Short mmCIF file of N, CA and C in Angstrom, two decimals:
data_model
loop_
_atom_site.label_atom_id
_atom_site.label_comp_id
_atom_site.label_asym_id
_atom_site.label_seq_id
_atom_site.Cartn_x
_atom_site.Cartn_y
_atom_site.Cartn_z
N UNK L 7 1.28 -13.89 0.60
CA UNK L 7 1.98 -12.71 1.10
C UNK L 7 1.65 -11.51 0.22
N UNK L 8 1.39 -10.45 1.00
CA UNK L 8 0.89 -8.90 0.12
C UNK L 8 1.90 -8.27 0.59
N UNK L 9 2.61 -7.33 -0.14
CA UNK L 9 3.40 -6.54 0.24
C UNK L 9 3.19 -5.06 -1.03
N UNK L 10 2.48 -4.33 0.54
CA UNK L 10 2.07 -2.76 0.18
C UNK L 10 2.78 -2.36 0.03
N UNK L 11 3.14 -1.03 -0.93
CA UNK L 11 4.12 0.25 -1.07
C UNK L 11 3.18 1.44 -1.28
N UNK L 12 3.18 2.61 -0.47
CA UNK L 12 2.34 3.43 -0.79
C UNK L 12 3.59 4.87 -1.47
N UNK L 13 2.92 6.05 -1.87
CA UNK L 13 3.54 6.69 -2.78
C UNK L 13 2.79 7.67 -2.60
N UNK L 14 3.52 8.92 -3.10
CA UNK L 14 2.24 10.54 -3.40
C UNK L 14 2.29 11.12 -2.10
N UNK L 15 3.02 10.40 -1.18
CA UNK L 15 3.51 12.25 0.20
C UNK L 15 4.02 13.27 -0.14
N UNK L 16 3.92 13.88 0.73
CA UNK L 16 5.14 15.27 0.35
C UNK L 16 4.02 16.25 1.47
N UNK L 17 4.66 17.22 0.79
CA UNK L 17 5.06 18.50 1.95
C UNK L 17 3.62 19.60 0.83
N UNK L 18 2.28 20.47 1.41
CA UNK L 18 1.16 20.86 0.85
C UNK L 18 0.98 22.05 1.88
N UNK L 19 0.01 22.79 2.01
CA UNK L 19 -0.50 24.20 2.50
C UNK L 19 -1.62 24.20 2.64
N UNK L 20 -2.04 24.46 3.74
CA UNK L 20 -3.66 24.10 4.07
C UNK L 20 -4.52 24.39 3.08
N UNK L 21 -5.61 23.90 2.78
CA UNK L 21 -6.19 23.91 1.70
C UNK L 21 -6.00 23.00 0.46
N UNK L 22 -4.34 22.76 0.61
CA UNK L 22 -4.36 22.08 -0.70
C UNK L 22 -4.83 20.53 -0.79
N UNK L 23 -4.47 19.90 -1.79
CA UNK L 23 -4.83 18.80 -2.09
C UNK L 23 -3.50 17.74 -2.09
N UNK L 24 -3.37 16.09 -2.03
CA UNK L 24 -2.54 15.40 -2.22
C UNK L 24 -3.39 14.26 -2.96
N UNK L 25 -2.78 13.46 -3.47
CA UNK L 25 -3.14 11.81 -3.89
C UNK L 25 -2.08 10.86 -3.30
N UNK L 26 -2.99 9.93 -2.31
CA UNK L 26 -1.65 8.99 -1.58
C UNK L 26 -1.82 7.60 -2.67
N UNK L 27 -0.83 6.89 -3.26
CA UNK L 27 -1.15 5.95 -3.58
C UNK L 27 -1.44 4.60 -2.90
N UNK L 28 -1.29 3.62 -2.74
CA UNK L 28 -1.02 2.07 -1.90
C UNK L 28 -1.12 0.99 -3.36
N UNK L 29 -0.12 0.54 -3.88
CA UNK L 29 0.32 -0.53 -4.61
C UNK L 29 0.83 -1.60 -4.12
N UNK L 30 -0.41 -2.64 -4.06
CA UNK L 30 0.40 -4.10 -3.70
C UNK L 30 0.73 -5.18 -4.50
N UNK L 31 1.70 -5.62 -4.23
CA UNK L 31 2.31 -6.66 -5.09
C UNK L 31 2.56 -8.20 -4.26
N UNK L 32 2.82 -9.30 -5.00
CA UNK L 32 2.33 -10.32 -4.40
C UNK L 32 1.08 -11.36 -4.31
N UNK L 33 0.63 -11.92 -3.38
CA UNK L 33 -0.78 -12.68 -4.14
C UNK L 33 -1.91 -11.75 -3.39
N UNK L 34 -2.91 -11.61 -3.78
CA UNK L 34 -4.24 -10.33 -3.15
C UNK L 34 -5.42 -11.42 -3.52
N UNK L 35 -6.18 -10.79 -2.35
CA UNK L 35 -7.59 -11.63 -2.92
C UNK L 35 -8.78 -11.08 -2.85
N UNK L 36 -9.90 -11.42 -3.48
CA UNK L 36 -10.83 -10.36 -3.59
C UNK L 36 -11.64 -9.90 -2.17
N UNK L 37 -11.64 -11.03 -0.90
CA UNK L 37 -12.09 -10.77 0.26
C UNK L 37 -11.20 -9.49 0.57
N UNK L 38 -10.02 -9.46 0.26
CA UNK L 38 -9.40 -8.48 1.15
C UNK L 38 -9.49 -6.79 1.40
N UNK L 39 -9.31 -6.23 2.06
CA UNK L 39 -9.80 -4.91 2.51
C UNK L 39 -8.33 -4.35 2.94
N UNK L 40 -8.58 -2.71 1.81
CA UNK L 40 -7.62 -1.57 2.29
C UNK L 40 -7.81 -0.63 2.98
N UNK L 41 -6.92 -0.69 3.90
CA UNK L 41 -7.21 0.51 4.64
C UNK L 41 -6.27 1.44 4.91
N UNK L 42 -6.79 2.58 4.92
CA UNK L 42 -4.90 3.88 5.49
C UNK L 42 -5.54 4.27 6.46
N UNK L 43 -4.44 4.25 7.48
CA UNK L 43 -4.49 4.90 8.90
C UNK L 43 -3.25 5.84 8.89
N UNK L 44 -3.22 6.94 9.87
CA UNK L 44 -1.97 7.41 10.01
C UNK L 44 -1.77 7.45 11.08
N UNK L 45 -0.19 8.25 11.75
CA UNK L 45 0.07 8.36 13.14
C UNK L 45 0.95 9.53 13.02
N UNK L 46 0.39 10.47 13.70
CA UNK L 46 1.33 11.82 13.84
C UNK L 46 2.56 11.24 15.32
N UNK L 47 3.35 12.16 15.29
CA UNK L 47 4.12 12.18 15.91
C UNK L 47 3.81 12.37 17.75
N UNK L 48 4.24 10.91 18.61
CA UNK L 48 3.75 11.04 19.73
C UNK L 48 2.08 10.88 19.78
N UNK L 49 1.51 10.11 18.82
CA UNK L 49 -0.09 10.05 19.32
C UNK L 49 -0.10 8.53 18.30
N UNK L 50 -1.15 7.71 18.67
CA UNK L 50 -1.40 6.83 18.23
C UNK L 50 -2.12 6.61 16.81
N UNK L 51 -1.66 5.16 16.02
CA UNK L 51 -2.19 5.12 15.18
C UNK L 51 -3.67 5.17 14.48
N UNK L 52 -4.21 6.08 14.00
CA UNK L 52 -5.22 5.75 13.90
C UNK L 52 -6.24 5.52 12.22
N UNK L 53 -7.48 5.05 12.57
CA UNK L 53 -8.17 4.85 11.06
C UNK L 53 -8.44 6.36 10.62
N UNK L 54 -8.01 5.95 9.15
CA UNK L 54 -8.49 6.83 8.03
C UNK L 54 -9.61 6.54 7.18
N UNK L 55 -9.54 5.78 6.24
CA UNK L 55 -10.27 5.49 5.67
C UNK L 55 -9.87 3.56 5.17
N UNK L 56 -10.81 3.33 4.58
CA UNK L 56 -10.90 1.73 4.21
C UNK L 56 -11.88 1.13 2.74
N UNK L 57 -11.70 0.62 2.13
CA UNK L 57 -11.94 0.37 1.22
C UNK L 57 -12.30 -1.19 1.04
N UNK L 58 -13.47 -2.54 0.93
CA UNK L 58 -13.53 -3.22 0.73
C UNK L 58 -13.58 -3.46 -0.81
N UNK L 59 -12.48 -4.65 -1.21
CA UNK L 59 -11.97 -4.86 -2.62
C UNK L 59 -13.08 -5.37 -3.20
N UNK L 60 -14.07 -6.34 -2.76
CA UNK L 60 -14.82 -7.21 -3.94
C UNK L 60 -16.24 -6.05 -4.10
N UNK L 61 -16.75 -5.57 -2.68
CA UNK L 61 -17.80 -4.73 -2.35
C UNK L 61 -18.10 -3.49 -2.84
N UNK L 62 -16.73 -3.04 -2.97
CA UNK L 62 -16.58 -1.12 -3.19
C UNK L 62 -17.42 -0.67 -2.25
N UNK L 63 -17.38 -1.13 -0.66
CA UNK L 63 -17.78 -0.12 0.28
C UNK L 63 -16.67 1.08 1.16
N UNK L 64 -16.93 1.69 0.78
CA UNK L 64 -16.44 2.66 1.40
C UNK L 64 -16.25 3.39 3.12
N UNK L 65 -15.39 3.39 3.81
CA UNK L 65 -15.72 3.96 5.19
C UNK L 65 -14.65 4.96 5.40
N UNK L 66 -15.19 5.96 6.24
CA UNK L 66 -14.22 6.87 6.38
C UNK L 66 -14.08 7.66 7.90
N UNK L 67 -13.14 7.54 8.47
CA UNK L 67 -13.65 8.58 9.64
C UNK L 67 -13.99 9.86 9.73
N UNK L 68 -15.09 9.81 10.92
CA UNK L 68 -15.51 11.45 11.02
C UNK L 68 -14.36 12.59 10.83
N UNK L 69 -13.24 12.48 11.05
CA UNK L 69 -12.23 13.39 10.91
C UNK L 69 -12.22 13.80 9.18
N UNK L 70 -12.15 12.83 8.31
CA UNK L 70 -11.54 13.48 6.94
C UNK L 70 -13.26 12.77 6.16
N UNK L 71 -14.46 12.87 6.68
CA UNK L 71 -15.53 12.33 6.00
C UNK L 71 -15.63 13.62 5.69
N UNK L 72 -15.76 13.56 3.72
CA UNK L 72 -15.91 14.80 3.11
C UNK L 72 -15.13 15.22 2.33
N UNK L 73 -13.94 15.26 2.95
CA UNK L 73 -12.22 15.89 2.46
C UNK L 73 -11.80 15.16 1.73
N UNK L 74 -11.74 13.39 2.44
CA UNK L 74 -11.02 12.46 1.54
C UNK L 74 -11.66 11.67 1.18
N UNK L 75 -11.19 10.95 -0.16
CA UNK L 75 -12.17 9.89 -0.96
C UNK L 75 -11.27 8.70 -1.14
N UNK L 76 -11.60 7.59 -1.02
CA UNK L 76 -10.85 6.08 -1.00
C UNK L 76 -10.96 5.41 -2.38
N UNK L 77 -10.48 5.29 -3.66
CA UNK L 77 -11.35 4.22 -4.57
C UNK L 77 -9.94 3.67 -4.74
N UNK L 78 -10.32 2.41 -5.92
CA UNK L 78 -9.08 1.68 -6.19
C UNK L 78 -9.37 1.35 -7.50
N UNK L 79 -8.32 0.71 -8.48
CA UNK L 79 -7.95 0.67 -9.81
C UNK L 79 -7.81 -1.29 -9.86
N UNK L 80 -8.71 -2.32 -9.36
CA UNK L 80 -8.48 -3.36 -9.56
C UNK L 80 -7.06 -4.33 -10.80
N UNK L 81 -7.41 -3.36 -11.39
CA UNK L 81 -6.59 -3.69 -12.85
C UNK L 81 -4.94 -3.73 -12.16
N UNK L 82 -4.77 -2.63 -11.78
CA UNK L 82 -3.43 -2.25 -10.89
C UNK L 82 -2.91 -2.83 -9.96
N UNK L 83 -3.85 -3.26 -9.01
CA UNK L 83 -3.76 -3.48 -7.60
C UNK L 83 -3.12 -2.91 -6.62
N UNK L 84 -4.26 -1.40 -6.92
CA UNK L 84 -3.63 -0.16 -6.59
C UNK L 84 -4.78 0.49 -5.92
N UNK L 85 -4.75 1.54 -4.91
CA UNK L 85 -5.60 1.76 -3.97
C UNK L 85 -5.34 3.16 -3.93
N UNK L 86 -6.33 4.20 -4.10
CA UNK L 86 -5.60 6.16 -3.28
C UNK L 86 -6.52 6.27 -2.75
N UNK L 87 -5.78 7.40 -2.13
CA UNK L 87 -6.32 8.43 -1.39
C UNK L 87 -6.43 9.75 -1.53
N UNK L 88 -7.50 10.04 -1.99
CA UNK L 88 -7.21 11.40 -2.52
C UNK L 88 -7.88 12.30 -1.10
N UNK L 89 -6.89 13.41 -1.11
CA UNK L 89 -7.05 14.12 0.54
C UNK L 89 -6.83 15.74 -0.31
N UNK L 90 -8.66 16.10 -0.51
CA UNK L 90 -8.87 17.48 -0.36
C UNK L 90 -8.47 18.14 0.84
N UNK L 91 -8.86 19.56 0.88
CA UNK L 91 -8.94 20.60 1.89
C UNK L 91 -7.89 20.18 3.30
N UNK L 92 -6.77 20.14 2.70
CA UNK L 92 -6.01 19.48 3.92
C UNK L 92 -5.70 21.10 4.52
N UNK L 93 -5.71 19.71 6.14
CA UNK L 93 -5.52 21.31 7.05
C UNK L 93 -4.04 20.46 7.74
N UNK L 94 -3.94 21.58 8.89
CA UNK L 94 -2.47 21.36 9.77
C UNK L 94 -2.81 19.77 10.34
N UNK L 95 -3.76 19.56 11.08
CA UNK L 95 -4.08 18.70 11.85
C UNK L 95 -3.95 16.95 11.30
N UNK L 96 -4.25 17.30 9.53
CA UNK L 96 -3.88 15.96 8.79
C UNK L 96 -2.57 15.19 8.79
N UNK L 97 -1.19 16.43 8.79
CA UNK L 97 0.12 15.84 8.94
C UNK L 97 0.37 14.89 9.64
N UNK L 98 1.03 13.62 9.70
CA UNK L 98 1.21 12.17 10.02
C UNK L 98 1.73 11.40 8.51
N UNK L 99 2.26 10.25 9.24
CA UNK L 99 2.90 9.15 8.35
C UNK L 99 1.49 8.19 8.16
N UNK L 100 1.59 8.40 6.69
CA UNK L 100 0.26 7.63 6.29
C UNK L 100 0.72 6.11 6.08
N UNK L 101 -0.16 4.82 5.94
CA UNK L 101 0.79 3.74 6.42
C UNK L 101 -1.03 3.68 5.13
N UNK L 102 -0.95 2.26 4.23
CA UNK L 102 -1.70 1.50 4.02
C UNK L 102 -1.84 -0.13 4.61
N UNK L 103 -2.69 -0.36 4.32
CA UNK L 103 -2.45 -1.99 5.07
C UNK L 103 -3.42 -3.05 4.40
N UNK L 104 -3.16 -4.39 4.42
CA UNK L 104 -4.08 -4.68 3.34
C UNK L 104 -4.71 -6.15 4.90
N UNK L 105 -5.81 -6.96 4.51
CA UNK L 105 -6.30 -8.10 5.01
C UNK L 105 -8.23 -8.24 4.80
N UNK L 106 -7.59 -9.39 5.01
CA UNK L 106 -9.43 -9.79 5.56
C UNK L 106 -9.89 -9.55 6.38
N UNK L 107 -10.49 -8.37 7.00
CA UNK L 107 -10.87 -8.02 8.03
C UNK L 107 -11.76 -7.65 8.37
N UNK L 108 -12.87 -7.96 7.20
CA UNK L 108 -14.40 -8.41 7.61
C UNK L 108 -14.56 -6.91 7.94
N UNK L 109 -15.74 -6.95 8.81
CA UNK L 109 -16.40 -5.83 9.57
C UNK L 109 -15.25 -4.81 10.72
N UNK L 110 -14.12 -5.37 10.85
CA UNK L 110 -12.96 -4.64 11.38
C UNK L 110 -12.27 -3.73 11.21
N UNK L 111 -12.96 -3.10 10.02
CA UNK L 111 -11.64 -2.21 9.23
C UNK L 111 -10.97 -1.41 9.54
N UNK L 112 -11.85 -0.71 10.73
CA UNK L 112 -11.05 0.04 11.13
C UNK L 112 -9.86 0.07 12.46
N UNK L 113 -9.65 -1.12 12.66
CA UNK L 113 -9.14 -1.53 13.73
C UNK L 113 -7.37 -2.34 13.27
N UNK L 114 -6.64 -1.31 13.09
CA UNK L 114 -5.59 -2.02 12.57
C UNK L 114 -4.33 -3.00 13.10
N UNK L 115 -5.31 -3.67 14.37
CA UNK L 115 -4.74 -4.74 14.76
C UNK L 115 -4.81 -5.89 13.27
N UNK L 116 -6.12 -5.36 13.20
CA UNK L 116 -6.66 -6.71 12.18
C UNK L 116 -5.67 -6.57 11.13
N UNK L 117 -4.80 -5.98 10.77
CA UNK L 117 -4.65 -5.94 9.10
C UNK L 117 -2.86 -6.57 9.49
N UNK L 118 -2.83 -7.50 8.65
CA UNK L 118 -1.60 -8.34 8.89
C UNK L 118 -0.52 -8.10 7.74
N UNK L 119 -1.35 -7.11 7.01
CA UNK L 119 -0.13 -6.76 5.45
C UNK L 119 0.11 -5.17 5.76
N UNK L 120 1.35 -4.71 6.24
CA UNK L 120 1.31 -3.20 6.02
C UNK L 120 1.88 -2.67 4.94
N UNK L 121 2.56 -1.52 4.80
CA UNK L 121 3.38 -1.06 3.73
C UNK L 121 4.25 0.24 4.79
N UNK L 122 5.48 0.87 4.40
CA UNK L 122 6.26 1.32 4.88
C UNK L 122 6.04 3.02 5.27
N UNK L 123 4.92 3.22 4.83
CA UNK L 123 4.17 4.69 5.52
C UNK L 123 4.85 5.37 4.33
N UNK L 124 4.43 7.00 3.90
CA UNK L 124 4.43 7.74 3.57
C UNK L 124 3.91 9.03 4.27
N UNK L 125 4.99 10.50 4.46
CA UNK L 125 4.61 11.35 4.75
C UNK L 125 3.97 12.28 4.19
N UNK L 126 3.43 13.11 5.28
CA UNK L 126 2.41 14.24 4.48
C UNK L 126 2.20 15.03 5.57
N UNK L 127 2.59 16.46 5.06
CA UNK L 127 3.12 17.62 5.69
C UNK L 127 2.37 18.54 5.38
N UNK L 128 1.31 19.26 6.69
CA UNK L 128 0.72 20.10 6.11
C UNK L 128 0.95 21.52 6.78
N UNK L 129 1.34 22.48 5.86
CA UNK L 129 1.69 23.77 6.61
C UNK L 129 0.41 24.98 5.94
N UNK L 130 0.50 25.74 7.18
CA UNK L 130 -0.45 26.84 7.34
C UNK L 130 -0.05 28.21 6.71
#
C-alpha cells in the first residue's frame, strides 16, 4: 500500500512560479511511476506530467512541456513539480498518483495509489 500526500498549492499570478510536492509513505517500489494530473472545475481529469522511479524518464504534456519540470528526491520518497510561467488556464486540483504503469502513464485509470489533490490558483 502507497499512500500519496501532495503539498506546495496555493493561490500565484500569471507568470509566477509554484513547487507541488507528492510524498509517499508506505511500501514503494522501484518499478513504480509518478504521475500528476489535474482537473479544473467541470472538465475532466487530465495528464500532467509523469515521472518513472527506477528510469528517470521524464514525460510531460504538450500543455505545460517547457513550463513544468518533474524530478524526484529517491532518498525522500518524494516527487515535485515545479510549474514555471503559470498562466490562468493551469488552475485545477493537482492530484499525484503513484503505480506500475509501464508505458501508461499517462492514463490515470492505470494508477491505483492516489493522494488527496492540492490546489493551485492562478490569477491574471
Amino acid at each position: 500500500q502507497v499512500q500519496p500526500v501532495e503539498s506546495g498549492g496555493g493561490s500565484v499570478q500569471a507568470g509566477g512560479s509554484l513547487r507541488l510536492s507528492c510524498a509517499a509513505s508506505g511500501r514503494t517500489f522501484s518499478t513504480y511511476t509518478t504521475g500528476w494530473f489535474r482537473q479544473a472545475p467541470g472538465k475532466e481529469r487530465q495528464f500532467v506530467a509523469a515521472i518513472a522511479w527506477r528510469a528517470r524518464n521524464t514525460y510531460y504534456s504538450d500543455s505545460v512541456k517547457g513550463r513544468f519540470t518533474i524530478s524526484r528526491d529517491n532518498a525522500k520518497n518524494t516527487v515535485y513539480l515545479q510549474m514555471n510561467s503559470l498562466k490562468r488556464e493551469d488552475t485545477a486540483e493537482y492530484f499525484c498518483a503513484w503505480g506500475n504503469v509501464g508505458s501508461n502513464y499517462d492514463y490515470d485509470r492505470y494508477y491505483p495509489y492516489w493522494g488527496q489533490g492540492t490546489q493551485v490558483t492562478v490569477s491574471s
